[in-house]
XYZ file of N, CA and C in Angstrom:
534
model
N 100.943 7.191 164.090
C 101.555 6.687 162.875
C 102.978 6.274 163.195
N 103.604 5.250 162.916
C 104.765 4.602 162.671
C 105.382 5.657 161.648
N 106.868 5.963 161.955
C 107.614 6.726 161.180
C 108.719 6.206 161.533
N 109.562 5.753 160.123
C 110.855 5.346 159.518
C 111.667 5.950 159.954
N 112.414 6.584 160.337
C 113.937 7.333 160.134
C 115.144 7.134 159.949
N 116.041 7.496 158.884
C 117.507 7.274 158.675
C 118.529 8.792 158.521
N 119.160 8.387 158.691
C 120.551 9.457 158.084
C 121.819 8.466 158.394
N 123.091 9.356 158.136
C 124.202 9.372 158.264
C 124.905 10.490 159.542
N 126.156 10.442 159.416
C 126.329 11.557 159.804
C 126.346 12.398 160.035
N 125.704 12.835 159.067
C 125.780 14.492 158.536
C 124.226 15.049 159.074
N 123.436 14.219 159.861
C 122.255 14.555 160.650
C 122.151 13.479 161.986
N 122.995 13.754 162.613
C 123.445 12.561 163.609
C 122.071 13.558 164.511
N 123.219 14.731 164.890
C 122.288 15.666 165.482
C 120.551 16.150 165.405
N 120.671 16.513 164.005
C 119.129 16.613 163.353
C 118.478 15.423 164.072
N 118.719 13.888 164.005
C 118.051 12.718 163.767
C 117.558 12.815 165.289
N 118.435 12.878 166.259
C 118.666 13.068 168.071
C 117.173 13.894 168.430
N 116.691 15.093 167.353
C 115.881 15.882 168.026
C 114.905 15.678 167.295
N 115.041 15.339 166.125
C 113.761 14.428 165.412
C 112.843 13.206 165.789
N 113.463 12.666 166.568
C 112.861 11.684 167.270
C 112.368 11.840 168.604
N 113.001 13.137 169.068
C 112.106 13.781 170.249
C 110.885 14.785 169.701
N 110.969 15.218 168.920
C 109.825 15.653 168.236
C 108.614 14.799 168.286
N 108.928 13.970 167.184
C 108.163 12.823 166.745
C 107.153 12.144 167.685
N 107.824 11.987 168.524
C 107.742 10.779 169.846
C 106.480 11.676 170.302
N 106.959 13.226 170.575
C 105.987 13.964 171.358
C 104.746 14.778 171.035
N 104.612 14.083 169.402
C 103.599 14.510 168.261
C 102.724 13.348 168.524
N 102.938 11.960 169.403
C 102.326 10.573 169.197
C 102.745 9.304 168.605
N 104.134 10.110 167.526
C 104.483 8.786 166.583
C 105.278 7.819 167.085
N 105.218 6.704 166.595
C 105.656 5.667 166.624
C 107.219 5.793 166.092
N 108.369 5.990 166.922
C 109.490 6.192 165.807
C 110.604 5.330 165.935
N 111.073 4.826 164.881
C 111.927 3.594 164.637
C 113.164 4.486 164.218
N 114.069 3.961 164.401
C 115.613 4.579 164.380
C 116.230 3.923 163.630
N 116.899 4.309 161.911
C 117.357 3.168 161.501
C 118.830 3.422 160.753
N 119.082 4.922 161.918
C 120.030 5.300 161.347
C 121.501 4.524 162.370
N 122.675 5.567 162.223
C 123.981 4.439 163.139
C 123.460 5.128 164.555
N 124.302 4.491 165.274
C 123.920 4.416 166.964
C 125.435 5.084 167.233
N 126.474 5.576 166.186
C 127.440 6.495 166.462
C 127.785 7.299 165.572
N 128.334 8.643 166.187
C 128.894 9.056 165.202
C 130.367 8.636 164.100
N 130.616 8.638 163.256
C 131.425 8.157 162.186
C 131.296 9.282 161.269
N 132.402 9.812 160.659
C 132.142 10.540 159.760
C 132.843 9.913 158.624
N 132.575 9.358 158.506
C 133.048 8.148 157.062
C 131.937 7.098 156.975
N 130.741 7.146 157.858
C 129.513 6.525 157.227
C 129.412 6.558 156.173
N 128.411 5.383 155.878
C 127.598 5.361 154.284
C 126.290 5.392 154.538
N 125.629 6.416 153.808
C 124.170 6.227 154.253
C 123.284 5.015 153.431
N 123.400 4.727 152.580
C 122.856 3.922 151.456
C 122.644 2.411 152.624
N 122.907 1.945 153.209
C 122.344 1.102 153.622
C 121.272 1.480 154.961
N 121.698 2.917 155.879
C 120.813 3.164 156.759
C 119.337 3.509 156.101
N 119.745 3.874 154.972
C 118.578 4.517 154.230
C 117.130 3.417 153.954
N 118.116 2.145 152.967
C 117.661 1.167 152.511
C 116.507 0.894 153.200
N 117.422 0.443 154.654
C 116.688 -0.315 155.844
C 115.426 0.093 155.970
N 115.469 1.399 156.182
C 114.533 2.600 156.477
C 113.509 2.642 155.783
N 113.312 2.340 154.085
C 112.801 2.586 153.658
C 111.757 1.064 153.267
N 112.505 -0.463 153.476
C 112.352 -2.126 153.315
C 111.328 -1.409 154.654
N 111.965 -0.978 155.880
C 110.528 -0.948 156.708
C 109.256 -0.382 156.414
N 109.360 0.907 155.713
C 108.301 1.517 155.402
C 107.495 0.528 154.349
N 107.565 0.030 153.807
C 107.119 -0.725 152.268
C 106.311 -1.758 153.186
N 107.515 -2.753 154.160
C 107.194 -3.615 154.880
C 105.664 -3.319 155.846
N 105.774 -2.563 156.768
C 104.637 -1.706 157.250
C 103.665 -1.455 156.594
N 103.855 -0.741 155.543
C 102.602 -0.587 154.265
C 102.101 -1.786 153.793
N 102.719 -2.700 153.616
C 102.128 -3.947 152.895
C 101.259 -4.676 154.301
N 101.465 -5.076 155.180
C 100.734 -5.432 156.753
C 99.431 -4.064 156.658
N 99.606 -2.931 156.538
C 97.964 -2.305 156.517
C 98.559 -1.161 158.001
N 99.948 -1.038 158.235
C 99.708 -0.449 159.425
C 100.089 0.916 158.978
N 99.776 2.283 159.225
C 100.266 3.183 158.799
C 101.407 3.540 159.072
N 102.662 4.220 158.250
C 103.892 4.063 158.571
C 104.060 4.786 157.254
N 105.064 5.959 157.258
C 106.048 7.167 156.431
C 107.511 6.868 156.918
N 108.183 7.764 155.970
C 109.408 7.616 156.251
C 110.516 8.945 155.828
N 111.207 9.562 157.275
C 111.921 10.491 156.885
C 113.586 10.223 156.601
N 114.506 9.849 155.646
C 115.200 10.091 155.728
C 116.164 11.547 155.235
N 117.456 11.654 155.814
C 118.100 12.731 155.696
C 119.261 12.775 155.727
N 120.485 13.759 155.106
C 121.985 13.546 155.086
C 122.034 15.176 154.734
N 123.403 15.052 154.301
C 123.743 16.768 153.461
C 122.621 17.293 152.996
N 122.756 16.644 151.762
C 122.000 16.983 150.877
C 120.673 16.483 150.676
N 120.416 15.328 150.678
C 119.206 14.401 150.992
C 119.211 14.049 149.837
N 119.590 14.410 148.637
C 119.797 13.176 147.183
C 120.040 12.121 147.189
N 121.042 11.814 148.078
C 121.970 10.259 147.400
C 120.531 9.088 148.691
N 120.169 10.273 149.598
C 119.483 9.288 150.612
C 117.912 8.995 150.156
N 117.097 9.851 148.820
C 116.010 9.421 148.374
C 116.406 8.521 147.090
N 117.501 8.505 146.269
C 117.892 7.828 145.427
C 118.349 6.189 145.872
N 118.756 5.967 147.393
C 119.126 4.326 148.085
C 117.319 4.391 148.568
N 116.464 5.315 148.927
C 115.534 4.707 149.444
C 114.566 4.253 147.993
N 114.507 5.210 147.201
C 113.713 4.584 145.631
C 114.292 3.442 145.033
N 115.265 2.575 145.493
C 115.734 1.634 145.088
C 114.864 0.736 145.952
N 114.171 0.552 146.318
C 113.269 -0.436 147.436
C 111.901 -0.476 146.448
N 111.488 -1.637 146.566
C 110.308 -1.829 145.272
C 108.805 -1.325 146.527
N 108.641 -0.461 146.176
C 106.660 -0.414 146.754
C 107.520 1.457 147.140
N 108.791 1.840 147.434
C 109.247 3.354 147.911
C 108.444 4.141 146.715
N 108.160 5.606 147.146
C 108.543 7.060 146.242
C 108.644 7.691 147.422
N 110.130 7.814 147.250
C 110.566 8.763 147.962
C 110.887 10.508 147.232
N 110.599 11.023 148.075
C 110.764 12.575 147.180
C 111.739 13.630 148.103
N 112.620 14.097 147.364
C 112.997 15.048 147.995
C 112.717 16.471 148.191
N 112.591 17.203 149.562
C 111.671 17.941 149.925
C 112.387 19.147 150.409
N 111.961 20.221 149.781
C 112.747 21.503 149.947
C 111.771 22.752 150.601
N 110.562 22.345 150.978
C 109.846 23.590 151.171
C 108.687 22.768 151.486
N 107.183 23.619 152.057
C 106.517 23.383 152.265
C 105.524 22.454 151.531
N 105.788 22.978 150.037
C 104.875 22.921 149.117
C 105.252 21.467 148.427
N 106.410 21.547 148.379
C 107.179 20.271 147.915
C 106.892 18.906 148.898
N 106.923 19.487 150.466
C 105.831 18.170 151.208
C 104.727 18.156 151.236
N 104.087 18.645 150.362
C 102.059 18.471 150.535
C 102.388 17.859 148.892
N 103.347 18.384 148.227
C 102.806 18.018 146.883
C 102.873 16.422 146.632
N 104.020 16.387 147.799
C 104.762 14.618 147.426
C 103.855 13.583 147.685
N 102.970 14.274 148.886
C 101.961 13.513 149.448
C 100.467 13.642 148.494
N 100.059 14.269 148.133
C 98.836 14.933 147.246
C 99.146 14.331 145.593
N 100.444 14.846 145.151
C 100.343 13.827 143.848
C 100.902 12.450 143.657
N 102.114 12.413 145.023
C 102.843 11.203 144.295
C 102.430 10.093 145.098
N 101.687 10.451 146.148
C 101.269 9.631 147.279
C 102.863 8.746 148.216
N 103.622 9.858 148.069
C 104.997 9.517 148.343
C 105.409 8.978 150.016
N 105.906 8.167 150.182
C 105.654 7.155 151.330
C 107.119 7.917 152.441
N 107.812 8.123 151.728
C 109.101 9.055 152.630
C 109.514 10.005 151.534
N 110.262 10.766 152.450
C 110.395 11.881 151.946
C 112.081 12.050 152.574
N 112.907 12.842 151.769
C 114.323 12.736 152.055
C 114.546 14.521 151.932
N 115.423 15.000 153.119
C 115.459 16.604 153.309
C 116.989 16.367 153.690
N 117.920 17.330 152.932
C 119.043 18.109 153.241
C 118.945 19.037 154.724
N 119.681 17.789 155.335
C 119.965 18.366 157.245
C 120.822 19.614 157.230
N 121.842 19.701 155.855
C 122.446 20.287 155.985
C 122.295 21.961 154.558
N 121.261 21.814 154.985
C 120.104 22.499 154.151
C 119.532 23.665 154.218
N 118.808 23.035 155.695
C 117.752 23.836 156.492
C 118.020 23.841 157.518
N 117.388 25.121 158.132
C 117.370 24.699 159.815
C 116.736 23.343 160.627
N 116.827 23.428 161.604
C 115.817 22.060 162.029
C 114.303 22.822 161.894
N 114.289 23.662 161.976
C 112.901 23.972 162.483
C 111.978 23.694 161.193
N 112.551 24.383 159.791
C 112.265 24.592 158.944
C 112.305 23.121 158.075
N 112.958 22.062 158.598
C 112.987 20.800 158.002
C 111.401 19.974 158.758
N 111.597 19.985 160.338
C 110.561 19.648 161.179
C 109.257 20.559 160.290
N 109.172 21.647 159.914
C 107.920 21.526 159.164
C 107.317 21.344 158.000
N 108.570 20.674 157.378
C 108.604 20.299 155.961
C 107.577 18.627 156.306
N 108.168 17.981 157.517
C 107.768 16.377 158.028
C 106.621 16.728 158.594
N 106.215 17.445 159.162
C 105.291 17.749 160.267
C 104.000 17.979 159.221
N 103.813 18.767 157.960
C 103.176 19.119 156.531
C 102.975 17.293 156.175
N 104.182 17.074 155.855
C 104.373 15.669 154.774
C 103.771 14.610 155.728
N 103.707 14.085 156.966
C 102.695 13.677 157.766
C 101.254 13.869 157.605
N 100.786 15.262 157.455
C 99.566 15.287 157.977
C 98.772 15.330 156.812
N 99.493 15.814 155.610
C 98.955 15.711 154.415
C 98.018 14.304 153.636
N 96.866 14.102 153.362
C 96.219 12.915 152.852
C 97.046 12.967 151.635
N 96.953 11.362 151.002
C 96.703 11.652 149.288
C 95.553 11.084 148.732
N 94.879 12.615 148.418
C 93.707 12.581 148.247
C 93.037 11.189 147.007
N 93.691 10.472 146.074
C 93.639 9.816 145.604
C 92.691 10.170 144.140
N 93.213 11.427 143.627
C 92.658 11.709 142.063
C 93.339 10.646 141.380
N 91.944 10.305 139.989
C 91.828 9.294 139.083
C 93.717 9.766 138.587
N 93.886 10.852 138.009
C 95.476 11.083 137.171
C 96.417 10.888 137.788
N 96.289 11.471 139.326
C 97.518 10.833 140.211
C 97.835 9.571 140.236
N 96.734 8.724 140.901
C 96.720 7.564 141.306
C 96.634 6.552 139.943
N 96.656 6.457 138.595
C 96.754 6.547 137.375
C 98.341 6.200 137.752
N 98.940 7.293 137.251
C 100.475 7.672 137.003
C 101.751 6.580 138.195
N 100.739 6.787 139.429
C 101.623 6.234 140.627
C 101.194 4.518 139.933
N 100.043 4.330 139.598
C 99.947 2.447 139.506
C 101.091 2.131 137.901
N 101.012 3.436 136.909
C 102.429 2.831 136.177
C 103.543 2.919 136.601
N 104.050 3.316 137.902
C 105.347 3.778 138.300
C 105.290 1.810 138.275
N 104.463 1.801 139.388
C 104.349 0.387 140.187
C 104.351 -0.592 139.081
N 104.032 -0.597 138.206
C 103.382 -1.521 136.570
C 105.485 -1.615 136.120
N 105.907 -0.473 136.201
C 107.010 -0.221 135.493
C 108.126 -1.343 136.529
N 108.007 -0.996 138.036
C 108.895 -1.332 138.712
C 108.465 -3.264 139.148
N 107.425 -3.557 138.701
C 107.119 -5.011 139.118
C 107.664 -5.795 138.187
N 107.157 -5.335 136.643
C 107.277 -6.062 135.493
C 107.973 -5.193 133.991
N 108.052 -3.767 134.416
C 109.100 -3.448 133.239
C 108.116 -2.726 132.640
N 106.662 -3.000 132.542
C 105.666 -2.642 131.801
C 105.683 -1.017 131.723
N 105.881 -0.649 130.329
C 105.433 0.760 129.931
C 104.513 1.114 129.467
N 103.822 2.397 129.473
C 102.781 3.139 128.457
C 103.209 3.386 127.124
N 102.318 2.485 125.835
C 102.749 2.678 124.624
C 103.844 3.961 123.953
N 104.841 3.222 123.280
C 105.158 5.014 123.101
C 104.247 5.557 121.900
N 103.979 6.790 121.774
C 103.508 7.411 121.137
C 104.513 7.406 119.381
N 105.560 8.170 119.730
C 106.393 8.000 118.726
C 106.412 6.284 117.781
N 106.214 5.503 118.485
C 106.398 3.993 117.818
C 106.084 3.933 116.405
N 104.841 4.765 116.326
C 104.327 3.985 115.072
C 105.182 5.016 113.627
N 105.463 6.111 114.199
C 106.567 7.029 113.268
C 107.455 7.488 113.834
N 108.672 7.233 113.808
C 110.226 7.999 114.810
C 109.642 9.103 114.345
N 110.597 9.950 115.226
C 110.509 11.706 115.456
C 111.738 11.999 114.602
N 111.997 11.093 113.156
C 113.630 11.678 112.635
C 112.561 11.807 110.914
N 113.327 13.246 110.619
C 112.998 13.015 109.040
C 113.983 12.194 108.510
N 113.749 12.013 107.336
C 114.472 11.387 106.037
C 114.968 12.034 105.487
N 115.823 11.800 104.520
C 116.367 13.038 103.448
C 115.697 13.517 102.613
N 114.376 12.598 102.533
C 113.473 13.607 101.321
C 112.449 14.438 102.079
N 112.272 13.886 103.513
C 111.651 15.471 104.111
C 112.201 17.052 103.932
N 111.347 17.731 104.735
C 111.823 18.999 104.585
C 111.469 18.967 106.391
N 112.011 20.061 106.556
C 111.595 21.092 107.912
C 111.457 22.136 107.619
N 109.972 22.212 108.005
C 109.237 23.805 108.108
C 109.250 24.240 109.549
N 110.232 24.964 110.611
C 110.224 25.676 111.678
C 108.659 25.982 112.267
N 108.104 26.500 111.348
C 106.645 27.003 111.716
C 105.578 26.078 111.870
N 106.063 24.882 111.309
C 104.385 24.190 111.125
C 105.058 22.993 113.175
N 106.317 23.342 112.794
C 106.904 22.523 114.285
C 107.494 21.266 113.880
């Protein structure tokens, strides 16, 4: 499998042994983070890149994920969900990389380098890799309105539409009935 990778600074190191990992798991690994250290980087464009490849890759049919990472790993799944075809998720534990993959069918995944250990991040990716998404009707449902939302704006009716959720002054509120 082709695998994405970005960071900043703040996983210069992490990124160095991640890609020796990777490499020696079989994967295919693309580097799309800086080629120095800087500690006044911006990750938002290493991220971007990172993530235009993964989408890019996916749309051609070739298999291809994507790890990016920084401090925290927020600001770096928030520049990669800005890419139209991304869900990127941020991943704190084991469960959180099978889930990203199992419900959201999430294409990268973004982990706080400065978080976890390496070891404990490497098996957060190593999980979020191997994990299928199994492709249930509700998941795969939910993920085609993400996609519906992000192509054309298109939402699921609101419910509320046909009556706001506000009384009037000649209602009452009964606590109990809700």
């Amino acid at each position: 499998m082709r695998i994405h990778i970005a960071t900043d600074h703040a996983g210069m190191e992490f990124s160095t042994r991640l890609q020796h990992h990777l490499a020696e798991a079989g994967h295919d690994v693309v580097d799309h983070g800086p080629v120095a250290y800087d500690p006044l980087d911006d990750y938002p464009a290493f991220c971007i890149r990172a993530a235009q490849a993964v989408a890019e890759d996916q749309a051609r049919g070739i298999p291809t994920l994507g790890v990016v990472f920084g401090g925290s790993g927020n600001g770096e799944q928030i520049a990669s969900n800005k890419v139209r075809g991304i869900r990127a998720a941020l991943v704190w534990n084991i469960a959180t990389a099978e889930l990203a993959r199992e419900h959201n069918d999430a294409n990268v995944i973004a982990i706080g380098a400065r978080q976890h250990t390496f070891d404990e991040a490497v098996g957060f990716i190593d999980r979020f890799i191997a994990t299928p998404f199994p492709g249930e009707e509700r998941h795969a449902r939910r993920i085609a309105q993400l996609a519906a939302y992000e192509t054309d704006g298109t939402l699921e009716a609101d419910p509320r539409a046909a009556k706001p959720d506000v009384l009037d002054a000649s209602e009452t509120f009964d606590p109990e009935a809700g």
